[in-house]
Tab-separated table of C-alpha atoms and ligand atoms in Angstrom:
chain	number	residue	atom	x	y	z
A	15	MET	CA	-2.004	35.944	-195.468
A	16	GLY	CA	-1.584	33.388	-192.741
A	17	LYS	CA	0.310	30.158	-193.000
A	18	THR	CA	-1.792	27.150	-193.907
A	19	ALA	CA	-1.418	23.804	-192.172
A	20	VAL	CA	-3.257	20.779	-193.502
A	21	ILE	CA	-3.887	18.012	-190.975
A	22	VAL	CA	-3.989	14.847	-193.077
A	23	VAL	CA	-6.009	12.091	-191.396
A	24	PRO	CA	-6.006	8.682	-193.095
A	25	THR	CA	-8.938	6.518	-192.075
A	26	TYR	CA	-10.068	2.999	-192.509
A	27	ASN	CA	-13.136	2.090	-190.455
A	28	GLU	CA	-12.788	4.905	-187.949
A	29	SER	CA	-16.467	5.941	-187.839
A	30	ALA	CA	-16.488	5.614	-184.041
A	31	THR	CA	-13.894	8.330	-183.539
A	32	ILE	CA	-13.718	10.574	-186.608
A	33	GLN	CA	-16.509	12.949	-185.534
A	34	THR	CA	-15.068	13.500	-182.069
A	35	LEU	CA	-11.652	14.092	-183.580
A	36	ILE	CA	-12.793	16.639	-186.159
A	37	THR	CA	-15.014	18.502	-183.712
A	38	ASP	CA	-12.218	18.717	-181.157
A	39	PHE	CA	-9.847	20.160	-183.746
A	40	GLU	CA	-12.369	22.670	-185.040
A	41	GLU	CA	-13.803	23.854	-181.732
A	42	ARG	CA	-10.959	23.611	-179.272
A	43	ILE	CA	-7.591	23.291	-181.011
A	44	PHE	CA	-7.564	25.478	-184.124
A	45	PRO	CA	-8.334	28.684	-182.177
A	46	LYS	CA	-5.135	28.036	-180.181
A	47	THR	CA	-2.742	28.501	-183.111
A	48	ASP	CA	-2.106	31.356	-185.510
A	49	TRP	CA	-1.821	28.895	-188.406
A	50	GLN	CA	-4.806	28.575	-190.744
A	51	CYS	CA	-5.681	24.941	-190.188
A	52	ARG	CA	-7.557	22.588	-192.468
A	53	ILE	CA	-8.402	18.918	-192.063
A	54	LEU	CA	-8.062	16.516	-194.970
A	55	VAL	CA	-9.465	13.034	-194.361
A	56	VAL	CA	-8.218	10.358	-196.767
A	57	ASP	CA	-10.603	7.472	-196.418
A	58	GLY	CA	-9.720	4.048	-197.784
A	59	ALA	CA	-13.305	3.370	-198.885
A	60	SER	CA	-14.238	2.258	-195.354
A	61	PRO	CA	-17.336	0.066	-195.336
A	62	ASP	CA	-18.372	1.420	-191.916
A	63	GLY	CA	-19.529	4.860	-193.066
A	64	THR	CA	-16.489	6.908	-192.025
A	65	ALA	CA	-16.707	9.011	-195.187
A	66	GLU	CA	-20.428	9.662	-194.656
A	67	ALA	CA	-19.715	10.945	-191.144
A	68	VAL	CA	-17.121	13.339	-192.581
A	69	ARG	CA	-19.568	14.537	-195.261
A	70	GLN	CA	-22.081	15.422	-192.550
A	71	LEU	CA	-19.470	17.563	-190.798
A	72	GLN	CA	-18.462	19.231	-194.075
A	73	LYS	CA	-21.851	20.998	-193.960
A	74	LYS	CA	-20.710	22.679	-190.786
A	75	TYR	CA	-16.988	23.198	-191.404
A	76	SER	CA	-15.740	24.744	-194.638
A	77	ASN	CA	-12.114	23.882	-193.856
A	78	LEU	CA	-12.783	20.151	-193.894
A	79	ASP	CA	-11.823	18.164	-197.000
A	80	LEU	CA	-12.385	14.540	-197.889
A	81	ILE	CA	-10.750	12.226	-200.382
A	82	VAL	CA	-12.334	8.810	-200.735
A	83	GLU	CA	-9.968	6.300	-202.279
A	84	GLU	CA	-11.255	3.679	-204.682
A	85	LYS	CA	-10.042	1.066	-202.266
A	86	LYS	CA	-7.761	0.692	-199.249
A	87	GLU	CA	-4.221	0.759	-200.607
A	88	GLY	CA	-2.038	1.123	-197.546
A	89	LEU	CA	-1.156	3.892	-195.108
A	90	GLY	CA	1.593	5.365	-197.305
A	91	ALA	CA	-0.585	5.391	-200.409
A	92	ALA	CA	-3.311	7.254	-198.502
A	93	TYR	CA	-0.824	9.861	-197.263
A	94	PHE	CA	0.728	10.367	-200.727
A	95	LYS	CA	-2.700	11.302	-202.101
A	96	GLY	CA	-3.334	13.563	-199.134
A	97	PHE	CA	0.057	15.302	-199.399
A	98	ARG	CA	-0.415	15.970	-203.073
A	99	TRP	CA	-3.869	17.418	-202.551
A	100	ALA	CA	-2.641	19.515	-199.630
A	101	ASP	CA	0.208	20.984	-201.686
A	102	GLU	CA	-1.438	21.437	-205.079
A	103	GLU	CA	-5.041	22.230	-204.210
A	104	LEU	CA	-4.876	23.643	-200.688
A	105	HIS	CA	-1.470	25.368	-201.003
A	106	ALA	CA	-0.340	24.045	-197.644
A	107	ASP	CA	2.761	25.525	-195.991
A	108	ALA	CA	2.870	22.511	-193.695
A	109	VAL	CA	1.317	19.059	-193.553
A	110	VAL	CA	0.586	17.220	-190.322
A	111	GLU	CA	0.308	13.421	-190.223
A	112	PHE	CA	-2.397	12.466	-187.767
A	113	ASP	CA	-4.109	9.162	-186.892
A	114	GLY	CA	-7.900	9.052	-187.025
A	115	ASP	CA	-8.399	6.822	-183.992
A	116	LEU	CA	-7.756	9.349	-181.168
A	117	GLN	CA	-4.419	7.771	-180.261
A	118	HIS	CA	-2.717	11.064	-181.092
A	119	PRO	CA	-3.618	13.917	-178.704
A	120	THR	CA	-4.998	16.867	-180.671
A	121	ASP	CA	-3.253	19.212	-178.238
A	122	ALA	CA	0.063	18.246	-179.782
A	123	VAL	CA	-0.737	20.018	-183.066
A	124	PRO	CA	-0.245	23.662	-181.973
A	125	GLU	CA	3.077	22.594	-180.429
A	126	LEU	CA	4.183	20.866	-183.638
A	127	LEU	CA	3.338	23.969	-185.653
A	128	ALA	CA	5.049	26.297	-183.188
A	129	THR	CA	8.188	24.168	-183.503
A	130	LEU	CA	8.026	24.574	-187.289
A	131	ASP	CA	7.862	28.317	-186.674
A	132	GLY	CA	11.080	27.952	-184.689
A	133	GLY	CA	12.859	26.881	-187.897
A	134	ALA	CA	12.419	23.106	-188.101
A	135	ASP	CA	11.581	21.474	-191.451
A	136	LEU	CA	10.206	18.392	-189.759
A	137	VAL	CA	8.854	17.920	-186.236
A	138	LEU	CA	8.288	14.463	-184.791
A	139	GLY	CA	6.009	13.584	-181.910
A	140	SER	CA	8.257	11.310	-179.863
A	141	ARG	CA	7.137	8.740	-177.328
A	142	LYS	CA	10.699	8.465	-176.044
A	143	VAL	CA	11.558	11.960	-174.893
A	144	LYS	CA	10.680	13.385	-171.495
A	145	GLY	CA	6.927	13.943	-171.365
A	146	GLY	CA	6.226	11.342	-174.053
A	147	SER	CA	4.817	7.882	-173.354
A	148	TYR	CA	3.370	4.633	-174.702
A	149	PRO	CA	-0.263	3.586	-174.187
A	150	GLY	CA	-0.867	2.684	-170.564
A	151	LYS	CA	-2.952	-0.344	-171.500
A	152	TRP	CA	-0.423	-2.027	-173.774
A	153	ASP	CA	0.788	-5.403	-172.566
A	154	PRO	CA	4.527	-5.802	-171.986
A	155	PHE	CA	5.014	-7.855	-175.168
A	156	ARG	CA	3.377	-5.270	-177.436
A	157	LEU	CA	5.402	-2.574	-175.700
A	158	PHE	CA	8.616	-4.509	-176.128
A	159	LEU	CA	7.894	-5.118	-179.840
A	160	SER	CA	7.274	-1.458	-180.457
A	161	GLN	CA	10.304	-0.316	-178.435
A	162	PHE	CA	12.625	-2.917	-179.917
A	163	GLY	CA	11.358	-2.407	-183.469
A	164	GLY	CA	11.693	1.326	-183.100
A	165	TRP	CA	15.228	0.968	-181.852
A	166	VAL	CA	16.195	-1.363	-184.706
A	167	ALA	CA	14.747	1.087	-187.220
A	168	ARG	CA	16.596	4.003	-185.641
A	169	PHE	CA	19.854	2.055	-185.614
A	170	LEU	CA	19.503	0.714	-189.154
A	171	LEU	CA	18.561	4.056	-190.619
A	172	PHE	CA	20.995	6.356	-188.909
A	173	PHE	CA	23.748	4.779	-186.817
A	174	PRO	CA	26.213	6.426	-186.253
A	175	MET	CA	25.208	9.539	-188.153
A	176	LYS	CA	24.002	12.736	-186.534
A	177	ALA	CA	20.327	11.816	-186.924
A	178	PHE	CA	20.860	8.689	-184.803
A	179	TRP	CA	21.442	10.875	-181.765
A	180	ARG	CA	18.762	13.364	-182.717
A	181	VAL	CA	15.804	11.175	-183.698
A	182	THR	CA	14.572	9.107	-180.755
A	183	ASP	CA	11.311	7.907	-182.359
A	184	ALA	CA	11.832	7.039	-186.023
A	185	THR	CA	8.561	5.107	-186.423
A	186	THR	CA	6.242	7.674	-184.867
A	187	GLY	CA	3.022	8.379	-186.725
A	188	LEU	CA	2.644	11.994	-185.591
A	189	LYS	CA	4.607	14.541	-187.589
A	190	ALA	CA	4.531	18.006	-189.023
A	191	THR	CA	6.480	18.710	-192.203
A	192	ARG	CA	7.115	22.016	-193.893
A	193	VAL	CA	6.099	22.007	-197.555
A	194	ASN	CA	9.294	23.271	-199.184
A	195	ASP	CA	11.708	22.164	-201.913
A	196	LYS	CA	12.947	19.302	-199.711
A	197	PHE	CA	9.418	18.003	-199.260
A	198	ARG	CA	8.695	18.372	-202.963
A	199	SER	CA	11.869	16.434	-203.861
A	200	LEU	CA	10.527	13.348	-202.099
A	201	HIS	CA	8.785	11.959	-205.207
A	202	PHE	CA	6.380	9.668	-203.409
A	203	GLU	CA	5.667	7.749	-206.608
A	204	ASN	CA	9.168	6.242	-206.304
A	205	PHE	CA	8.798	5.168	-202.672
A	206	LYS	CA	9.650	1.571	-201.795
A	207	SER	CA	6.817	1.388	-199.324
A	208	ARG	CA	3.174	2.270	-199.727
A	209	GLY	CA	2.346	0.816	-196.318
A	210	PHE	CA	3.480	1.746	-192.815
A	211	GLY	CA	7.132	1.724	-193.969
A	212	TYR	CA	6.614	4.990	-195.872
A	213	LYS	CA	7.024	6.738	-192.463
A	214	ILE	CA	10.683	5.856	-192.063
A	215	GLU	CA	11.314	6.255	-195.788
A	216	MET	CA	10.052	9.827	-195.719
A	217	LEU	CA	12.046	10.561	-192.573
A	218	PHE	CA	15.220	9.004	-193.981
A	219	LYS	CA	14.970	10.937	-197.246
A	220	LEU	CA	14.229	14.259	-195.589
A	221	VAL	CA	17.266	13.753	-193.341
A	222	GLN	CA	19.351	12.977	-196.462
A	223	PHE	CA	18.137	16.247	-197.988
A	224	GLY	CA	19.432	18.051	-194.918
A	225	ALA	CA	16.080	18.758	-193.261
A	226	HIS	CA	16.282	20.200	-189.777
A	227	VAL	CA	14.493	17.728	-187.471
A	228	GLU	CA	13.096	18.459	-184.027
A	229	GLU	CA	11.058	16.397	-181.600
A	230	VAL	CA	8.236	17.221	-179.192
A	231	PRO	CA	6.821	14.786	-176.614
A	232	LEU	CA	3.949	12.503	-177.683
A	233	LYS	CA	1.694	10.795	-175.154
A	234	PHE	CA	0.479	7.987	-177.402
A	235	GLN	CA	-3.015	6.999	-176.192
A	236	THR	CA	-4.641	3.586	-176.028
A	237	ARG	CA	-6.969	2.752	-178.905
A	238	GLU	CA	-10.478	2.654	-177.390
A	239	ALA	CA	-12.523	1.942	-180.531
A	240	GLY	CA	-11.987	0.107	-183.800
A	241	GLU	CA	-8.922	-1.924	-184.638
A	242	SER	CA	-5.294	-1.309	-185.571
A	243	LYS	CA	-4.608	-1.802	-189.272
A	244	MET	CA	-1.197	-3.245	-188.580
A	245	THR	CA	-0.847	-6.892	-189.504
A	246	GLY	CA	1.702	-9.482	-188.491
A	247	GLN	CA	3.637	-8.547	-191.614
A	248	THR	CA	3.856	-4.845	-190.844
A	249	PRO	CA	6.993	-5.046	-188.640
A	250	PHE	CA	8.768	-7.008	-191.387
A	251	GLU	CA	7.707	-4.507	-194.013
A	252	ILE	CA	9.134	-1.693	-191.876
A	253	PHE	CA	12.350	-3.627	-191.217
A	254	GLN	CA	12.778	-4.445	-194.896
A	255	THR	CA	12.269	-0.811	-195.844
A	256	ALA	CA	14.807	0.369	-193.268
A	257	PHE	CA	17.353	-2.229	-194.316
A	258	SER	CA	17.147	-1.545	-198.024
A	259	LEU	CA	17.193	2.233	-197.531
A	260	ARG	CA	20.410	1.907	-195.556
A	261	TRP	CA	21.899	-0.642	-197.947
A	262	GLU	CA	21.460	1.746	-200.851
A	263	HIS	CA	22.958	4.655	-198.928
A	264	LYS	CA	26.247	5.509	-200.680
A	265	GLY	CA	28.174	6.578	-197.607
A	266	THR	CA	27.270	3.316	-195.875
A	267	ARG	CA	28.473	1.103	-198.735
A	268	ARG	CA	31.698	3.053	-198.817
A	269	PHE	CA	32.086	2.630	-195.076
A	270	LEU	CA	31.501	-1.137	-195.328
A	271	LYS	CA	34.256	-1.386	-197.960
A	272	PHE	CA	36.519	0.815	-195.866
A	273	ALA	CA	35.808	-1.409	-192.863
A	274	SER	CA	36.624	-4.621	-194.764
A	275	VAL	CA	39.848	-3.117	-196.071
A	276	GLY	CA	40.623	-2.068	-192.529
A	277	PHE	CA	40.048	-5.640	-191.410
A	278	THR	CA	42.579	-7.026	-193.913
A	279	GLY	CA	44.917	-4.289	-192.670
A	280	TYR	CA	44.282	-5.465	-189.133
A	281	LEU	CA	45.248	-9.052	-190.042
A	282	VAL	CA	48.485	-7.896	-191.698
A	283	ASN	CA	49.123	-5.643	-188.713
A	284	ALA	CA	48.470	-8.371	-186.115
A	285	ILE	CA	50.656	-10.951	-187.816
A	286	LEU	CA	53.521	-8.530	-188.335
A	287	LEU	CA	53.313	-7.395	-184.708
A	288	GLU	CA	53.996	-10.934	-183.510
A	289	VAL	CA	56.743	-11.400	-186.089
A	290	PHE	CA	58.473	-8.100	-185.375
A	291	VAL	CA	58.367	-8.390	-181.595
A	292	HIS	CA	60.733	-11.361	-181.929
A	293	LEU	CA	63.157	-9.715	-184.335
A	294	ALA	CA	66.642	-9.067	-182.998
A	295	TRP	CA	67.005	-5.534	-184.387
A	296	ILE	CA	63.730	-4.472	-182.750
A	297	ALA	CA	64.979	-5.821	-179.424
A	298	ARG	CA	68.299	-3.948	-179.866
A	299	LEU	CA	66.441	-0.714	-180.728
A	300	ALA	CA	64.289	-1.046	-177.626
A	301	SER	CA	67.185	-1.925	-175.333
A	302	SER	CA	69.016	1.220	-176.436
A	303	PHE	CA	66.331	3.006	-174.388
A	304	ASN	CA	66.956	0.892	-171.277
A	305	PHE	CA	68.471	3.905	-169.534
A	306	LEU	CA	64.953	5.467	-169.517
A	307	GLU	CA	63.454	2.590	-167.542
A	308	GLN	CA	64.238	4.348	-164.274
A	309	THR	CA	62.329	7.464	-165.358
A	310	GLY	CA	58.867	5.890	-165.073
A	311	ILE	CA	56.582	7.091	-167.865
A	312	LEU	CA	59.172	7.087	-170.647
A	313	GLY	CA	60.232	3.561	-169.706
A	314	PHE	CA	57.880	2.129	-172.352
A	315	LEU	CA	60.410	3.214	-174.976
A	316	ALA	CA	62.493	0.267	-173.766
A	317	GLN	CA	59.690	-2.213	-174.674
A	318	PRO	CA	60.166	-4.046	-177.997
A	319	SER	CA	56.355	-4.295	-178.393
A	320	GLY	CA	55.822	-0.574	-178.889
A	321	TRP	CA	58.400	-0.593	-181.658
A	322	ALA	CA	57.043	-3.786	-183.181
A	323	ALA	CA	53.557	-2.260	-183.240
A	324	ALA	CA	54.844	0.877	-184.929
A	325	PHE	CA	56.595	-1.100	-187.676
A	326	SER	CA	53.740	-3.548	-188.205
A	327	VAL	CA	51.388	-0.651	-188.945
A	328	GLU	CA	53.660	0.261	-191.841
A	329	GLY	CA	53.058	-3.142	-193.400
A	330	SER	CA	49.322	-2.667	-193.309
A	331	ILE	CA	49.597	0.836	-194.786
A	332	LEU	CA	50.613	-0.469	-198.172
A	333	ASN	CA	47.878	-3.103	-198.096
A	334	ASN	CA	45.197	-0.574	-197.184
A	335	PHE	CA	46.300	2.054	-199.651
A	336	LEU	CA	46.024	-0.307	-202.591
A	337	TRP	CA	42.591	-1.661	-201.636
A	338	ASN	CA	41.168	1.744	-200.840
A	339	ASN	CA	42.516	3.419	-203.937
A	340	PHE	CA	41.254	0.779	-206.353
A	341	TRP	CA	38.076	-0.284	-204.565
A	342	THR	CA	36.628	1.812	-201.738
A	343	PHE	CA	37.425	5.196	-203.249
A	344	HIS	CA	37.798	4.033	-206.848
A	345	LYS	CA	35.728	7.012	-208.052
A	346	GLU	CA	38.343	9.356	-206.581
A	347	LYS	CA	41.324	7.135	-207.321
A	348	ALA	CA	44.639	8.493	-208.548
A	349	ALA	CA	44.208	9.341	-212.235
A	350	ASN	CA	47.893	9.129	-213.249
A	351	PRO	CA	51.210	7.829	-211.849
A	352	LEU	CA	52.117	11.197	-210.400
A	353	SER	CA	48.887	11.549	-208.486
A	354	PHE	CA	49.208	7.883	-207.453
A	355	VAL	CA	52.579	8.635	-205.858
A	356	ARG	CA	51.261	11.832	-204.318
A	357	LYS	CA	48.272	10.041	-202.842
A	358	PHE	CA	50.469	7.232	-201.532
A	359	LEU	CA	52.805	9.705	-199.865
A	360	GLY	CA	49.822	11.575	-198.455
A	361	PHE	CA	48.430	8.265	-197.230
A	362	ASN	CA	51.702	7.573	-195.465
A	363	VAL	CA	51.649	10.954	-193.814
A	364	THR	CA	48.105	10.549	-192.468
A	365	SER	CA	48.884	6.937	-191.570
A	366	PHE	CA	51.833	8.146	-189.549
A	367	GLY	CA	49.207	9.573	-187.232
A	368	ALA	CA	47.993	5.997	-186.757
A	369	VAL	CA	51.565	4.829	-186.199
A	370	ILE	CA	51.946	7.374	-183.429
A	371	ILE	CA	48.560	6.468	-181.961
A	372	GLN	CA	49.521	2.765	-181.822
A	373	PHE	CA	53.039	3.438	-180.638
A	374	VAL	CA	51.746	5.364	-177.666
A	375	ALA	CA	48.677	3.243	-176.900
A	376	ILE	CA	50.259	-0.211	-177.195
A	377	GLY	CA	53.522	0.927	-175.637
A	378	LEU	CA	51.617	2.300	-172.661
A	379	ALA	CA	49.366	-0.758	-172.386
A	380	THR	CA	52.285	-3.196	-172.233
A	381	HIS	CA	54.145	-0.886	-169.901
A	382	PHE	CA	51.266	-0.930	-167.428
A	383	PHE	CA	49.732	-4.380	-167.969
A	384	GLY	CA	52.737	-6.480	-168.961
A	385	ASN	CA	54.315	-7.353	-172.284
A	386	THR	CA	52.272	-10.440	-173.183
A	387	THR	CA	50.532	-11.512	-176.362
A	388	TRP	CA	47.115	-10.922	-174.741
A	389	VAL	CA	47.869	-7.393	-173.648
A	390	ARG	CA	49.369	-6.517	-177.012
A	391	GLN	CA	46.487	-7.957	-179.023
A	392	LEU	CA	43.712	-6.544	-176.826
A	393	ALA	CA	45.373	-3.149	-176.849
A	394	LEU	CA	45.603	-3.388	-180.624
A	395	VAL	CA	41.872	-4.112	-181.023
A	396	ALA	CA	40.862	-1.320	-178.644
A	397	THR	CA	43.196	1.182	-180.249
A	398	ILE	CA	41.994	0.393	-183.761
A	399	GLY	CA	38.297	0.405	-182.871
A	400	LEU	CA	38.228	3.535	-180.777
A	401	LEU	CA	40.938	5.691	-182.264
A	402	VAL	CA	42.324	4.536	-185.598
A	403	ILE	CA	39.044	3.839	-187.474
A	404	PRO	CA	37.404	7.251	-186.807
A	405	TYR	CA	40.689	8.975	-187.555
A	406	ASN	CA	41.245	7.113	-190.836
A	407	TRP	CA	37.657	7.487	-192.068
A	408	PHE	CA	37.920	11.210	-191.562
A	409	MET	CA	41.323	11.576	-193.239
A	410	TYR	CA	40.504	9.388	-196.253
A	411	ASN	CA	37.261	11.210	-196.977
A	412	LYS	CA	38.416	14.709	-196.220
A	413	VAL	CA	42.046	14.594	-197.331
A	414	ILE	CA	43.324	11.695	-199.438
A	415	TRP	CA	40.282	10.852	-201.567
A	416	ARG	CA	38.383	14.071	-201.086
A	417	ARG	CA	35.509	14.373	-203.556
A	418	LYS	CA	35.760	17.173	-206.057
A	419	HIS	CA	33.041	19.721	-205.531
A	420	LYS	CA	30.279	19.165	-208.015
A	421	LYS	CA	27.367	21.493	-208.566
A	422	ARG	CA	24.156	19.883	-207.307
A	423	ALA	CA	21.804	18.875	-210.064
A	424	HIS	CA	18.508	20.849	-209.935
B	515	GDD	N1	-6.867	5.341	-195.941
B	515	GDD	C1	-6.194	4.460	-195.213
B	515	GDD	N2	-5.646	3.363	-195.834
B	515	GDD	N3	-6.029	4.678	-193.877
B	515	GDD	C2	-5.317	3.759	-193.150
B	515	GDD	C3	-4.748	2.610	-193.736
B	515	GDD	C4	-4.923	2.407	-195.147
B	515	GDD	O1	-4.458	1.431	-195.739
B	515	GDD	N4	-4.091	1.914	-192.766
B	515	GDD	C5	-4.276	2.618	-191.624
B	515	GDD	N5	-5.026	3.694	-191.827
B	515	GDD	C6	-5.422	4.726	-190.855
B	515	GDD	C7	-6.160	4.201	-189.648
B	515	GDD	O2	-7.552	4.141	-189.864
B	515	GDD	C8	-5.768	5.230	-188.567
B	515	GDD	O3	-6.584	6.379	-188.637
B	515	GDD	C9	-4.359	5.615	-188.947
B	515	GDD	O4	-4.218	5.284	-190.329
B	515	GDD	C10	-3.318	4.851	-188.118
B	515	GDD	O5	-3.524	3.457	-188.293
B	515	GDD	P1	-3.558	2.434	-187.034
B	515	GDD	O6	-3.976	1.126	-187.569
B	515	GDD	O7	-4.344	3.018	-185.921
B	515	GDD	O8	-2.041	2.389	-186.683
B	515	GDD	P2	-1.386	1.971	-185.264
B	515	GDD	O9	-2.034	2.756	-184.148
B	515	GDD	O10	-1.378	0.509	-185.148
B	515	GDD	O11	0.103	2.498	-185.498
B	515	GDD	C11	0.480	3.805	-185.079
B	515	GDD	O12	1.769	3.767	-184.541
B	515	GDD	C12	2.801	3.419	-185.473
B	515	GDD	C13	4.149	3.402	-184.790
B	515	GDD	O13	4.178	2.582	-183.705
B	515	GDD	C14	0.424	4.791	-186.256
B	515	GDD	O14	0.635	6.089	-185.736
B	515	GDD	C15	1.507	4.522	-187.277
B	515	GDD	O15	1.532	5.559	-188.245
B	515	GDD	C16	2.845	4.434	-186.591
B	515	GDD	O16	3.853	4.080	-187.530
B	516	MN	MN1	-3.856	3.582	-184.027
């Protein structure tokens, strides 16, 4: 028994192209792959006779199916019906999303399926990888909108998670998806979007489920017949979908809380740095290292600012621990006084890493660039942004407030 792939083609008024598309698949493309391919056209009750054209071809091709919707309900809605039919009635092992207007090259399908064979759960046709391209006849504004919108969607959905670096074309319309438990957990009836936004919603959810995503190049063609079904609202619908998906993402909300706590910590840190650098005992501590000034690199130990930075971090540690324990990680917060003390001590230990990071970085910066307020404060911002935040996020999640392992439901 071969593997079955169902090419789902949504159509609304595509009578000019649908015959050419189907014939090309049947005669030229399907013989090139060892998958058993079927075509499923989901027509949004087109008034131009698209469905009738498909019915004519059904006499010739037994692997051609047609669903005619009661009315046009949106791109997502059409695909949900097609996916369900492909899974339940046609027992598809994979579904391919394919436009009916000849903008997607049929030659890409065997490559998509071969990439599924290589172990991917989801393969995207990308216009942004080497070998992929946008329609030659698009004007610069249209091109910019698509590029910019695509980049915003990619950023909103995935930055800075692994998928951000992996998925170059989040809004692409050409995809192949393996029909497995991840696909079946999508529950399309609960989707936010039934329009074009379903594309990024499906991608986002599959990535959340741990799907393995790959990309192949897509040379997106110019539309030569008929009209795009995108409206002026479509980009906003896609943006809104991306934004609310990301907003509801648990890890992201946690990170935003963590970041705000970090910012209050930064304020405490910055103020204390300026206070401490003027304290007499800090100056005495630093001057006890004056003898090292001749030795070059270790001379920074004689700078009061390095010491002031180290001590000011300690002030922000207490601030951050309290906020994180009772707010950011409140679900994993210390359950009793003993665990509270243990967590606080643990927090101090991991924070000592940050103390060392700042001690070295700010000490070195003032050693090389001068001990001024500007150097100290710029060095502080750079050190926190590039070193302390990634370090803390990792330690809080993986050590201090590590989630207890729970068995996955279902
Ligand atoms: N049944 C049904 N119902 N079909 C629809 C509907 C609908 O509401 N809306 C669009 N279609 C069909 C079209 O007839 C076409 O075959 C296919 O879906 C793609 O629609 P187009 O209107 O041609 O989309 P596009 O070319 O502007 O947009 C393409 O690029 C986008 C990313 O830039 C598509 O590939 C999109 O899926 C993709 O997101
Ligand atoms: Mn199109």
